Coordinates of C-alpha atoms in Angstrom, one line a residue:
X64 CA 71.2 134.3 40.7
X65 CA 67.3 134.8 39.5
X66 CA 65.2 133.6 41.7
X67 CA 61.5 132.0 40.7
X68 CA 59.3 134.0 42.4
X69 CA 57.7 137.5 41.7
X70 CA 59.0 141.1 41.8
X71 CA 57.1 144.8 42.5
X72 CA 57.9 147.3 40.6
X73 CA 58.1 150.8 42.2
X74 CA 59.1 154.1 40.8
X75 CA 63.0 154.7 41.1
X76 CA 63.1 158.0 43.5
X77 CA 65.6 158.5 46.2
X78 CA 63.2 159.3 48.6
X79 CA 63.3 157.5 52.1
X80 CA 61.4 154.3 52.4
X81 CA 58.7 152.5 55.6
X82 CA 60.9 151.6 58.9
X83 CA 61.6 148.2 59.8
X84 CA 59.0 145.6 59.9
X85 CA 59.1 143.9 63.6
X86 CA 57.8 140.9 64.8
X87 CA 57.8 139.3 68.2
X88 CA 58.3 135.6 70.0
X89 CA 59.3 133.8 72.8
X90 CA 60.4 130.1 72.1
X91 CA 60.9 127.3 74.2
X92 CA 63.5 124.7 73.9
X93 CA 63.8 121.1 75.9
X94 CA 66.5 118.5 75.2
X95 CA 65.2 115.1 74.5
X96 CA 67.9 112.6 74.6
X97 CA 69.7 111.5 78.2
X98 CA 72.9 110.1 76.6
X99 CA 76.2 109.9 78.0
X100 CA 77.3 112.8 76.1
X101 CA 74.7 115.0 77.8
X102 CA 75.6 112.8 81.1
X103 CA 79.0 114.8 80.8
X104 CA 77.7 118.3 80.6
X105 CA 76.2 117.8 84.3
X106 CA 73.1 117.0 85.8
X107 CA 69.9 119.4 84.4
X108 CA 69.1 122.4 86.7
X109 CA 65.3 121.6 87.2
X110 CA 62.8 124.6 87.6
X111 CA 65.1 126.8 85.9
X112 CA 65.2 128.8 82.4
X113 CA 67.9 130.1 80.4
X114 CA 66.9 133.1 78.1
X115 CA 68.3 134.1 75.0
X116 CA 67.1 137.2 73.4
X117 CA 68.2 136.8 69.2
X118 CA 67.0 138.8 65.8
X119 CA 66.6 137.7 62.2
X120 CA 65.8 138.9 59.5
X121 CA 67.6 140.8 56.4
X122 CA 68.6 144.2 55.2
X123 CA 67.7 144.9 51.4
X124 CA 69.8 147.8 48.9
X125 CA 68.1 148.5 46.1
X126 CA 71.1 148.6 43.2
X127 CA 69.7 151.7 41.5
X128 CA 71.6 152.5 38.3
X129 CA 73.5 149.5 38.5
X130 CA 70.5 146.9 38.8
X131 CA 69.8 144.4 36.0
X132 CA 66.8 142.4 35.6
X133 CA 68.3 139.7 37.7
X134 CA 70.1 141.7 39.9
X135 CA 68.6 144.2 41.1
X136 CA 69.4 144.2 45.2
X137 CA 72.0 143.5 47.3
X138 CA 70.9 141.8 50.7
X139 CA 72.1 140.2 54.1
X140 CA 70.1 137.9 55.9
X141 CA 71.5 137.3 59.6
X142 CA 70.7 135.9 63.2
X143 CA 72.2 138.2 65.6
X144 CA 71.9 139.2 69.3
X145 CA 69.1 141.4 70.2
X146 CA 71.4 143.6 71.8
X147 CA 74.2 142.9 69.5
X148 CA 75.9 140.6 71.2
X149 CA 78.2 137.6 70.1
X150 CA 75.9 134.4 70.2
X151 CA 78.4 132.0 69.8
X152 CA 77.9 130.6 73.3
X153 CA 74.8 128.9 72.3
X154 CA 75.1 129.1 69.1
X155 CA 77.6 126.6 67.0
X156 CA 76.5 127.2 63.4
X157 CA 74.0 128.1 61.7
X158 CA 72.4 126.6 58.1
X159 CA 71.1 129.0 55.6
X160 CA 68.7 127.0 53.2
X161 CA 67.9 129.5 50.1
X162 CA 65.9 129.2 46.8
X163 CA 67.1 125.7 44.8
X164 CA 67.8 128.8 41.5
X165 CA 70.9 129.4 44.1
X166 CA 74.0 127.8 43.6
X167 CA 75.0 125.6 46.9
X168 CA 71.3 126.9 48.0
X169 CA 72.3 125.2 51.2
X170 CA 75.2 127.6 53.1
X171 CA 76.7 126.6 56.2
X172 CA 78.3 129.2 58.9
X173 CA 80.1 127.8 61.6
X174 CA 81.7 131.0 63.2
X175 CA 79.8 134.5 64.0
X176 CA 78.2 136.4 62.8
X177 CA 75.8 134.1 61.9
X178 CA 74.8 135.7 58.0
X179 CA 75.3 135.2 54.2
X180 CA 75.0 138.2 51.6
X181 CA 73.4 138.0 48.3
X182 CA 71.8 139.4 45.2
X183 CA 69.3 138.9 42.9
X184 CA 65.6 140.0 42.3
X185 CA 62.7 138.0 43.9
X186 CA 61.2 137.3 47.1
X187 CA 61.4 133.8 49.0
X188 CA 61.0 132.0 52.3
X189 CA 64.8 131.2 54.0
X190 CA 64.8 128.4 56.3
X191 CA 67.6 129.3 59.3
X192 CA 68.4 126.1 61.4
X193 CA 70.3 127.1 64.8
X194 CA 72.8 124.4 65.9
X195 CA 73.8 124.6 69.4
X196 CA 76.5 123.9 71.7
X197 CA 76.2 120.2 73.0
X198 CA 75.6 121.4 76.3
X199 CA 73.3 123.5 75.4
X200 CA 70.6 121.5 73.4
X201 CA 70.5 118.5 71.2
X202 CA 67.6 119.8 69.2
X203 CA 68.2 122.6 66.6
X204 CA 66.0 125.3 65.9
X205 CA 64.1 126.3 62.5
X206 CA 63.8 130.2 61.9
X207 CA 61.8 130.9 58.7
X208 CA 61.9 133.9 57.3
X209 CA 60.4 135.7 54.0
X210 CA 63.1 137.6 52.2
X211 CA 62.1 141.8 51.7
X212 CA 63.8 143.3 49.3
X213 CA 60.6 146.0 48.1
X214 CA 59.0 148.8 50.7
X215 CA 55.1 146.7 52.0
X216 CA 53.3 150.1 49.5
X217 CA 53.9 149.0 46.4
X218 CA 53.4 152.5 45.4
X219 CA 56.4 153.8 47.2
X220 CA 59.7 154.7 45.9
X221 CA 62.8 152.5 45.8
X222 CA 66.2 153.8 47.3
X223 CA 70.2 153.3 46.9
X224 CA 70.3 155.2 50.2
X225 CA 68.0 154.0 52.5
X226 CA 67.0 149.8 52.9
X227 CA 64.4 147.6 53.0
X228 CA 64.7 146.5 56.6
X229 CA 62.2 143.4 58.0
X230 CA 63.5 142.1 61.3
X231 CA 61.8 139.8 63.9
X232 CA 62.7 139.6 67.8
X233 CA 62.7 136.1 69.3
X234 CA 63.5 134.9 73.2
X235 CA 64.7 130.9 73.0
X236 CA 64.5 129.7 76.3
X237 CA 66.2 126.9 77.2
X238 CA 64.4 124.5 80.1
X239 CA 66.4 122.8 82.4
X240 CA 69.8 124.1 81.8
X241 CA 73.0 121.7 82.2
X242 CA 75.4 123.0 85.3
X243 CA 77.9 122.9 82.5
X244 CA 75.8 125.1 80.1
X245 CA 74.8 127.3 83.2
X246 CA 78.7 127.8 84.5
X247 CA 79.5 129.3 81.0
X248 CA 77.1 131.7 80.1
X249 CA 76.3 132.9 83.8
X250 CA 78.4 136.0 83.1
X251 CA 77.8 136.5 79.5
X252 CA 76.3 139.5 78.2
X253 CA 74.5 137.6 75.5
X254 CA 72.3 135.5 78.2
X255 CA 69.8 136.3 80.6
X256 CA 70.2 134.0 83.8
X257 CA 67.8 133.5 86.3
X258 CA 69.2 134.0 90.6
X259 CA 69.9 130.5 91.5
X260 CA 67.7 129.0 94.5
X261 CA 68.5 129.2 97.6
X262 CA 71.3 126.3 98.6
X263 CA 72.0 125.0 95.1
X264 CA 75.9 125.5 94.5
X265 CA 77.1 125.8 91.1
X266 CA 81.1 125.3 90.6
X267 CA 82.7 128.9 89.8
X268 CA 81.8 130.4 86.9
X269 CA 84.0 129.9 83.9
X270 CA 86.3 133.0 82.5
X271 CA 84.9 134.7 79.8
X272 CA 86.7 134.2 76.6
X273 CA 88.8 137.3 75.4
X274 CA 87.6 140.3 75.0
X275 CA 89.3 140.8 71.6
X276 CA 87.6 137.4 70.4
X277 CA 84.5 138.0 71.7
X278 CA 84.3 141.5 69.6
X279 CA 85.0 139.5 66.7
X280 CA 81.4 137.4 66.9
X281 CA 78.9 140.7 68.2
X282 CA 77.6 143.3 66.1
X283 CA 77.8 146.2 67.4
X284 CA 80.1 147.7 64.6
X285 CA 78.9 146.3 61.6
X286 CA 78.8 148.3 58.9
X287 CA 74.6 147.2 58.5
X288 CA 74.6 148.0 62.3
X289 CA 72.7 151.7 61.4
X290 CA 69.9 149.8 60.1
X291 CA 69.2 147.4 63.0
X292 CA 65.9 147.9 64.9
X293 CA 66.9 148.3 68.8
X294 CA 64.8 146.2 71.0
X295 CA 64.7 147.2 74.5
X296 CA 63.6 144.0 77.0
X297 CA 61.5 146.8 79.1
X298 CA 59.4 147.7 75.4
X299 CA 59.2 143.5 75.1
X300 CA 58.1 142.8 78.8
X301 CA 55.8 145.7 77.9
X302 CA 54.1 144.3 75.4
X303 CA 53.8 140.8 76.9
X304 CA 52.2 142.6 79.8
X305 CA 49.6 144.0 77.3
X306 CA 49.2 140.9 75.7
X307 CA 48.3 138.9 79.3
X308 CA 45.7 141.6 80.5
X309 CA 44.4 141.2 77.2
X310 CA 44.1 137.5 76.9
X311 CA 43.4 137.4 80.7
X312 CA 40.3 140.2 80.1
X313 CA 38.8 137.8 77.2
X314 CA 38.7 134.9 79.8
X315 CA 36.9 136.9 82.7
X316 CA 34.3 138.1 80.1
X317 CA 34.0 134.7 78.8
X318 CA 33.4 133.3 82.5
X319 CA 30.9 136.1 82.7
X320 CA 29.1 135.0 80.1
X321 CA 28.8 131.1 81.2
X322 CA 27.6 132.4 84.4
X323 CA 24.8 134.3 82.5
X324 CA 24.0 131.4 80.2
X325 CA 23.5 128.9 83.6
X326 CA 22.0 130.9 85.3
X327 CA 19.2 131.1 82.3
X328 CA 19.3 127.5 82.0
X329 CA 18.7 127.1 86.2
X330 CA 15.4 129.8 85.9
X331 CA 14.2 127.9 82.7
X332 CA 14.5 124.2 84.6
X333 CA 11.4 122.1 85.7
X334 CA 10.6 122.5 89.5
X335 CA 11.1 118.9 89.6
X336 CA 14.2 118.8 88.4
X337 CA 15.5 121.1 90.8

């Protein structure tokens, strides 16, 4: 379906197109209700965090000969694991909201892989809310992201063979985990779980679902999977690192510089008021 916002027009050459466009997060989630129904998923591990490493984004196909003026690419938007794992654990659907020129603009996905494919030929914002398990949290999460379907040069050349990729890496943590919540993702490849404390006893964890249904919600063979940008934790923790000395350099020379500034205010002070 068209969509009301504007195109870029690019010359039509085969020729390969910019890399993925990455972005990088770290979200925090805290239930806010203390109802009976959270009651039942076990009292709230305090002090501890459960990580969840995800990626959204889309992958764009230009249509080449077969493109219209209302149709001119083929895309998937999608939440997916950062390591291409099955988030159904945590996640229980997931609600696409897309341009109102869409029919049913709002899309519901209850089972992974959390995605929707479409066509058409402009550029808009999606809104992705995350729904999770009850024992996970009561809150869901908005994802917004702008849809790519043309290279950032506008000068470059659009290709059948090689897509648009934009992609954005994103750790919701979850505060306070439920035992409940804790005892079934403990062993999930999905999930990063902090070493308990010393003398808190959790109940055994739960079995992992089958293997065979588990396949069903990853990514790791999808046909888009070539295109998906592999984030390493170590290249994240990385660049968190960087980021801290960074921010953590700014406030030394800012101290620095208050020190300066009162110690000039001390020399320029009255001898009776010092």
């Amino acid at each position: 379906m068209p969509q009301s916002s504007s195109t870029k027009k690019h010359d039509q050459d085969p020729t390969d197109i910019t890399g993925p466009t990455l972005k990088s997060q770290r979200t925090k989630m805290v239930n806010t209700s203390d109802d009976s129904e959270k009651k039942s998923s076990g009292k709230k591990l305090k002090e501890l965090e459960v990580g969840v490493p995800i990626v959204y984004g889309n992958v764009a196909f230009w249509l080449g000969k077969k493109a219209s003026e209302f149709q001119s690419h083929k895309w998937t938007i999608y939440v997916r694991g950062a390591t291409n794992e099955d988030l159904g654990v945590v996640v229980k659907r997931v609600v696409f909201q897309l341009h109102s020129s869409f029919n049913n603009p709002t899309r519901v996905v209850d089972n992974p892989p959390f995605e929707l494919s479409e066509s058409g030929w402009g550029e808009f914002e999606i809104v992705m809310t995350l729904h999770f398990h009850t024992d996970v949290c009561d809150k869901p999460l908005h994802l917004y992201h702008h849809l790519k379907l043309y290279p950032e040069d506008e000068s470059g050349a659009l290709s059948t063979k090689k897509p648009v990729v934009v992609e954005s890496y994103d750790e919701i943590v979850f505060a306070e985990p439920s035992e409940s919540f804790f005892a079934r993702v403990q062993n999930h490849p999905a999930v990063n779980v902090p070493r308990l404390p010393p003398g808190l006893n959790l109940p055994p964890p739960v079995p992992t679902e089958d293997v065979d249904r588990r396949k069903r919600g990853d990514t790791r063979d999808h046909p888009l999977s070539q295109w998906f940008t592999n984030f390493s934790e170590a290249d994240e923790l990385l660049k968190l690192t960087a980021a801290r000395q960074q921010v953590q350099g700014h406030i030394a020379r800012l101290r620095r510089q208050l020190s300066m500034v009162d110690g000039q205010h001390q020399q320029l002070k009255p001898a009776s008021d010092l």
